[in-house]
Structure formats: structure tokens, C-alpha cells
Amino acid sequence: VDRATADALWQAFLEFEQDECAKCAVLYGKGGTFCAGADLKALSSKVGTDGLSRGGNKVTEPDPNARLQEGPMGPTRLALSKPVIAALEGHCVAGGLELAVWCDLRICDELAVFGVFCRRWGVPLVDGGTVRLPRLIGQSRALDMILTGRPVLALEALHFGLVNRVVSKGTARQAAEALASEIASYPEQDCMRMDRRSALEQWGLPSEGHALLNEYRLGSSVLRHAVQGAGRFRDGAGRGGSFGDFSKSQL
């Protein structure tokens, strides 16, 4: 991912966020590889007298109060209101791993490889990798990956909780799009988004009590929709744990 690609990714997700018809996005890489990280050739070019690159991706100090700012890899500092699913095949390493853990869910094929491969070149994680990876898989496993840079294969990634599903070779995008369609099919998307927001925002709150208060406030803002849903259940929908009563929405 060079600077132009990072800019394009950031812009694409801004448009997704602003599109009221788009309910869930899928991020994938063409050609059998998700992403190998930032363009190191560009990073090593145009080095200034201070020893810093002038040709690589934009590395700026993040603003903790800005919700839609751009990260070095593009969308990694966006706090979206809607979910994103990563479809992962081939290598998902370095900044590519950071893109993947920025997403809400990750589906990989059986040949996918994960790792902090930038450890070999002395390039740090500056797209949220040291923050989101421990939150996803725990401090010990995250440090194993961060300190060693070793490759982690699909089944170990599933065991870690780094990915949510492993599918057969070459079908990650298909599986991710099917899951996105399922998520988009549910009624009252605002309710789902408030639950998602509560789960994500709890990390920045000082106590469980504050997190419970935030959950209450977000849930209360959409509680009126629960009356409609209860009415559908009363009329016979969803009995026996069925999910077949929900029509698919247009992605």
C-alpha cells in the first residue's frame, strides 16, 4: 500500500460511511494476497536530512477526538458506525495485518498467513496494530507475534481468535460477502450499530460502571424498535431459533 492507495482506501470508506444504503462492507485483496503492508520501496526513497522518509505513507500524530481521520495505511484511524469484514487470502502481514484487525470480523482461507513481518526491517506498527491486536487475541499472544514477527497460519489464527472463520482455498471473499449480506438483512440496523458501538467504546471508559452506563444510553436511544421486533415474534416469526424470516437487504 503506497500513499495513493492509502488515500484511495480512506476515501472509499468515507463514502461507505456516508452512503445510507450501504450497511456492511467487505475489504479484500486481489490476486490471492490480502496485503503485505506499506510500500517499503517508497518508504526508503526521498529520505530527508533528518533521516525520515518523504516518499512513504503519511505518518502523522493521531487526534484522539477526530472520528474520520486518515491513517498511514488509509482507513485505520476511521471510527465507522457500520461494520467491515476482512476477506483474507495469502499473506496478511505487517500493515496488512493492521488493516485486518481494524475490521470488525475476519474470514480467511486455509492457506492464509499472518504476521508482523515488518519486524525484520525495523519498521514499527503505526496503524493500530499494537492496540487492536492485544484486544483481539490477548496480550501474551499479541506479544508473541509482535516480538518475533513469526508467521501464523490459518488454523493457529483461528485458535488465537485472530480470525472468526476459516474457509476453503480461494473462497474467503465469497464467504465474507455472504456474511455481510446476512448482517445487512437484519431489521433495525440502528439497534445493531448501537450494540456494536457500545462493545467498541467500552475500551476507552474508566470502569465497568461507565461502560454499563454507555450501553444503557446507546440502547435506550433505539429501544423503541424493540416493540416492533417483539410484535413480529408474537406473530410467529423466528420461532425455534429460525433466522429464515428476514429478507436480504441490498448491500
Coordinates of C-alpha atoms in Angstrom, one line a residue:
V1 CA 0.0 0.0 0.0
D2 CA 1.6 3.2 -1.2
R3 CA 0.4 6.7 -0.4
A4 CA -2.0 6.9 -3.3
T5 CA -3.6 3.5 -2.4
A6 CA -3.9 4.5 1.2
D7 CA -5.6 7.8 0.2
A8 CA -8.0 5.8 -2.1
L9 CA -8.8 3.3 0.7
W10 CA -9.6 6.1 3.1
Q11 CA -11.8 7.9 0.6
A12 CA -13.7 4.6 -0.2
F13 CA -14.5 4.0 3.4
L14 CA -15.6 7.6 3.9
E15 CA -18.0 7.1 1.0
F16 CA -19.2 3.8 2.6
E17 CA -19.8 5.6 5.9
Q18 CA -21.8 8.4 4.2
D19 CA -23.9 6.0 2.0
E20 CA -27.2 5.4 3.8
C21 CA -27.9 2.3 1.5
A22 CA -24.6 0.6 2.4
K23 CA -24.9 -1.5 5.6
C24 CA -21.8 -3.7 5.7
A25 CA -18.5 -3.5 3.8
V26 CA -16.1 -6.2 2.7
L27 CA -12.3 -5.5 2.4
Y28 CA -10.3 -7.9 0.3
G29 CA -7.1 -8.0 -1.8
K30 CA -6.9 -9.1 -5.5
G31 CA -4.6 -11.7 -6.8
G32 CA -4.7 -14.2 -4.0
T33 CA -3.0 -11.9 -1.4
F34 CA -4.7 -9.6 1.1
C35 CA -2.0 -7.1 1.8
A36 CA 1.8 -7.3 2.6
G37 CA 1.8 -3.8 4.3
A38 CA 3.2 -0.4 3.3
D39 CA 5.3 0.0 0.2
L40 CA 8.8 -0.2 1.6
K41 CA 10.4 0.9 -1.6
A42 CA 8.5 4.2 -1.4
L43 CA 9.4 4.4 2.3
S44 CA 13.1 4.1 1.6
S45 CA 13.1 6.8 -1.1
K46 CA 13.3 10.5 -0.7
V47 CA 14.9 10.4 2.7
G48 CA 15.4 13.9 4.2
T49 CA 18.3 15.3 6.2
D50 CA 16.6 14.3 9.4
G51 CA 16.6 10.6 8.3
L52 CA 12.9 10.5 7.8
S53 CA 11.2 9.4 4.6
R54 CA 9.5 11.9 2.4
G55 CA 8.3 9.3 -0.1
G56 CA 6.3 6.8 2.1
N57 CA 2.8 6.8 3.5
K58 CA 1.7 9.8 5.6
V59 CA 2.6 9.2 9.2
T60 CA 1.1 11.9 11.4
E61 CA 0.1 12.2 15.0
P62 CA -3.5 11.0 15.6
D63 CA -6.1 13.2 17.0
P64 CA -8.0 11.2 19.7
N65 CA -11.1 13.4 19.2
A66 CA -11.3 13.0 15.4
R67 CA -13.5 10.2 14.2
L68 CA -12.8 10.2 10.5
Q69 CA -9.1 10.9 10.2
E70 CA -6.7 9.1 7.8
G71 CA -4.0 6.7 9.0
P72 CA -0.8 5.7 7.3
M73 CA -2.5 2.7 5.6
G74 CA -5.6 4.7 4.9
P75 CA -8.7 3.8 6.9
T76 CA -7.0 2.6 10.1
R77 CA -8.0 5.7 12.1
L78 CA -11.6 5.8 10.9
A79 CA -14.2 5.1 13.6
L80 CA -17.0 3.9 11.4
S81 CA -20.6 3.5 12.5
K82 CA -21.1 0.4 10.3
P83 CA -19.3 -3.0 10.3
V84 CA -16.5 -4.1 7.9
I85 CA -15.5 -7.7 7.2
A86 CA -12.0 -8.6 6.0
A87 CA -11.7 -11.4 3.5
L88 CA -8.2 -12.7 3.8
E89 CA -6.2 -14.9 1.4
G90 CA -2.5 -15.3 1.0
H91 CA -0.3 -13.0 3.1
C92 CA -1.9 -10.7 5.6
V93 CA 1.2 -9.2 7.2
A94 CA 2.7 -6.0 8.7
G95 CA 0.4 -3.1 7.8
G96 CA -1.9 -5.6 6.1
L97 CA -2.4 -7.3 9.4
E98 CA -3.2 -3.8 10.9
L99 CA -5.8 -3.3 8.2
A100 CA -7.3 -6.7 9.0
V101 CA -7.6 -6.1 12.8
W102 CA -9.1 -2.7 12.1
C103 CA -12.1 -4.6 10.6
D104 CA -14.9 -5.9 12.8
L105 CA -14.6 -9.5 11.6
R106 CA -12.1 -11.6 9.6
I107 CA -12.6 -14.6 7.4
C108 CA -9.6 -16.3 5.9
D109 CA -9.0 -19.2 3.6
E110 CA -7.0 -22.2 4.7
L111 CA -3.7 -21.0 3.1
A112 CA -3.7 -17.5 4.7
V113 CA -0.5 -16.4 6.6
F114 CA -0.4 -13.7 9.2
G115 CA 2.5 -12.0 10.9
V116 CA 4.3 -8.8 11.9
F117 CA 6.8 -9.3 9.1
C118 CA 7.9 -5.7 9.3
R119 CA 9.9 -6.8 12.4
R120 CA 12.6 -8.0 10.0
W121 CA 13.2 -4.4 8.7
G122 CA 12.8 -2.4 11.8
V123 CA 9.5 -0.8 10.7
P124 CA 7.1 -0.2 13.6
L125 CA 3.4 -0.8 13.8
V126 CA 1.7 2.7 13.5
D127 CA -1.8 1.7 12.2
G128 CA -3.2 0.4 15.5
G129 CA -1.5 -3.0 15.5
T130 CA -0.1 -2.7 19.0
V131 CA -3.5 -1.6 20.3
R132 CA -6.0 -3.7 18.4
L133 CA -4.1 -7.0 18.2
P134 CA -3.8 -7.4 22.1
R135 CA -7.5 -6.5 22.4
L136 CA -8.4 -9.3 19.9
I137 CA -6.2 -12.1 21.0
G138 CA -4.8 -11.1 24.4
Q139 CA -1.5 -9.6 25.5
S140 CA 0.6 -12.7 25.6
R141 CA -0.3 -14.0 22.1
A142 CA -0.1 -10.5 20.6
L143 CA 3.4 -10.0 22.1
D144 CA 4.4 -13.4 20.6
M145 CA 3.5 -12.1 17.2
I146 CA 4.9 -8.6 17.7
L147 CA 8.2 -9.5 19.3
T148 CA 9.1 -12.5 17.0
G149 CA 7.4 -11.4 13.7
R150 CA 6.8 -15.2 13.1
P151 CA 4.3 -16.4 10.6
V152 CA 0.9 -17.6 12.0
L153 CA -1.1 -20.0 9.8
A154 CA -4.8 -20.1 9.4
L155 CA -5.7 -22.7 12.0
E156 CA -3.5 -21.1 14.7
A157 CA -5.0 -17.7 13.8
L158 CA -8.5 -19.3 14.3
H159 CA -7.3 -20.8 17.7
F160 CA -6.0 -17.4 18.7
G161 CA -9.3 -15.7 17.8
L162 CA -7.5 -13.6 15.2
V163 CA -9.9 -14.8 12.6
N164 CA -13.5 -15.7 13.0
R165 CA -13.8 -18.4 10.3
V166 CA -11.5 -20.4 8.1
V167 CA -12.9 -21.4 4.7
S168 CA -11.6 -23.5 1.7
K169 CA -8.9 -22.1 -0.6
G170 CA -10.0 -19.1 -2.7
T171 CA -13.4 -18.7 -1.1
A172 CA -12.8 -16.0 1.6
R173 CA -14.4 -13.2 -0.4
Q174 CA -17.4 -15.3 -1.2
A175 CA -17.8 -16.2 2.4
A176 CA -17.3 -12.6 3.6
E177 CA -19.9 -11.3 1.2
A178 CA -22.4 -13.9 2.3
L179 CA -21.8 -12.9 5.9
A180 CA -22.1 -9.2 5.1
S181 CA -25.4 -10.0 3.3
E182 CA -26.7 -11.8 6.4
I183 CA -25.7 -8.9 8.7
A184 CA -27.3 -6.4 6.3
S185 CA -30.6 -8.4 6.3
Y186 CA -31.5 -7.8 9.9
P187 CA -34.2 -5.2 10.6
E188 CA -33.5 -2.1 12.6
Q189 CA -29.8 -1.7 11.7
D190 CA -29.5 1.2 14.2
C191 CA -30.1 -1.3 17.0
M192 CA -27.2 -3.4 15.8
R193 CA -25.0 -0.4 15.3
M194 CA -25.6 0.8 18.9
D195 CA -24.7 -2.6 20.3
R196 CA -21.5 -2.6 18.2
R197 CA -20.7 0.9 19.3
S198 CA -21.1 0.0 23.0
A199 CA -18.8 -3.0 22.5
L200 CA -16.1 -0.9 20.9
E201 CA -16.4 2.2 23.1
Q202 CA -16.0 0.3 26.4
W203 CA -12.2 0.1 25.9
G204 CA -11.9 3.8 26.4
L205 CA -14.0 4.1 29.5
P206 CA -12.6 4.2 33.1
S207 CA -14.7 1.4 34.7
E208 CA -17.3 -1.2 34.0
G209 CA -19.9 1.1 35.6
H210 CA -19.2 3.7 33.0
A211 CA -19.4 1.1 30.2
L212 CA -22.7 -0.1 31.5
L213 CA -24.0 3.5 31.5
N214 CA -22.8 4.0 28.0
E215 CA -24.5 0.7 26.9
Y216 CA -27.8 1.9 28.6
R217 CA -27.7 5.3 26.9
L218 CA -27.0 3.8 23.4
G219 CA -29.5 1.1 23.8
S220 CA -32.2 3.4 25.1
S221 CA -31.8 5.6 22.0
V222 CA -33.1 2.7 19.8
L223 CA -35.3 0.9 22.4
R224 CA -38.5 1.9 20.5
H225 CA -37.6 -0.6 17.8
A226 CA -37.7 -3.5 20.3
V227 CA -41.5 -3.1 20.5
Q228 CA -41.8 -3.7 16.7
G229 CA -39.5 -6.7 16.9
A230 CA -41.4 -8.2 19.9
G231 CA -44.6 -7.8 17.8
R232 CA -43.1 -9.8 15.0
F233 CA -42.1 -12.6 17.4
R234 CA -45.6 -12.5 18.9
D235 CA -47.0 -13.0 15.4
G236 CA -44.9 -16.2 14.9
A237 CA -41.6 -15.0 13.3
G238 CA -38.3 -16.5 14.4
R239 CA -39.8 -19.4 16.4
G240 CA -37.5 -22.3 17.2
G241 CA -34.4 -20.1 16.7
S242 CA -35.2 -19.6 13.0
F243 CA -33.3 -16.9 11.1
G244 CA -35.2 -17.6 7.9
D245 CA -37.8 -14.9 8.4
F246 CA -35.6 -12.0 7.5
S247 CA -35.4 -10.8 3.9
K248 CA -32.0 -10.0 2.4
S249 CA -31.3 -6.3 2.1
Q250 CA -29.5 -4.6 -0.8
L251 CA -25.8 -4.2 0.1

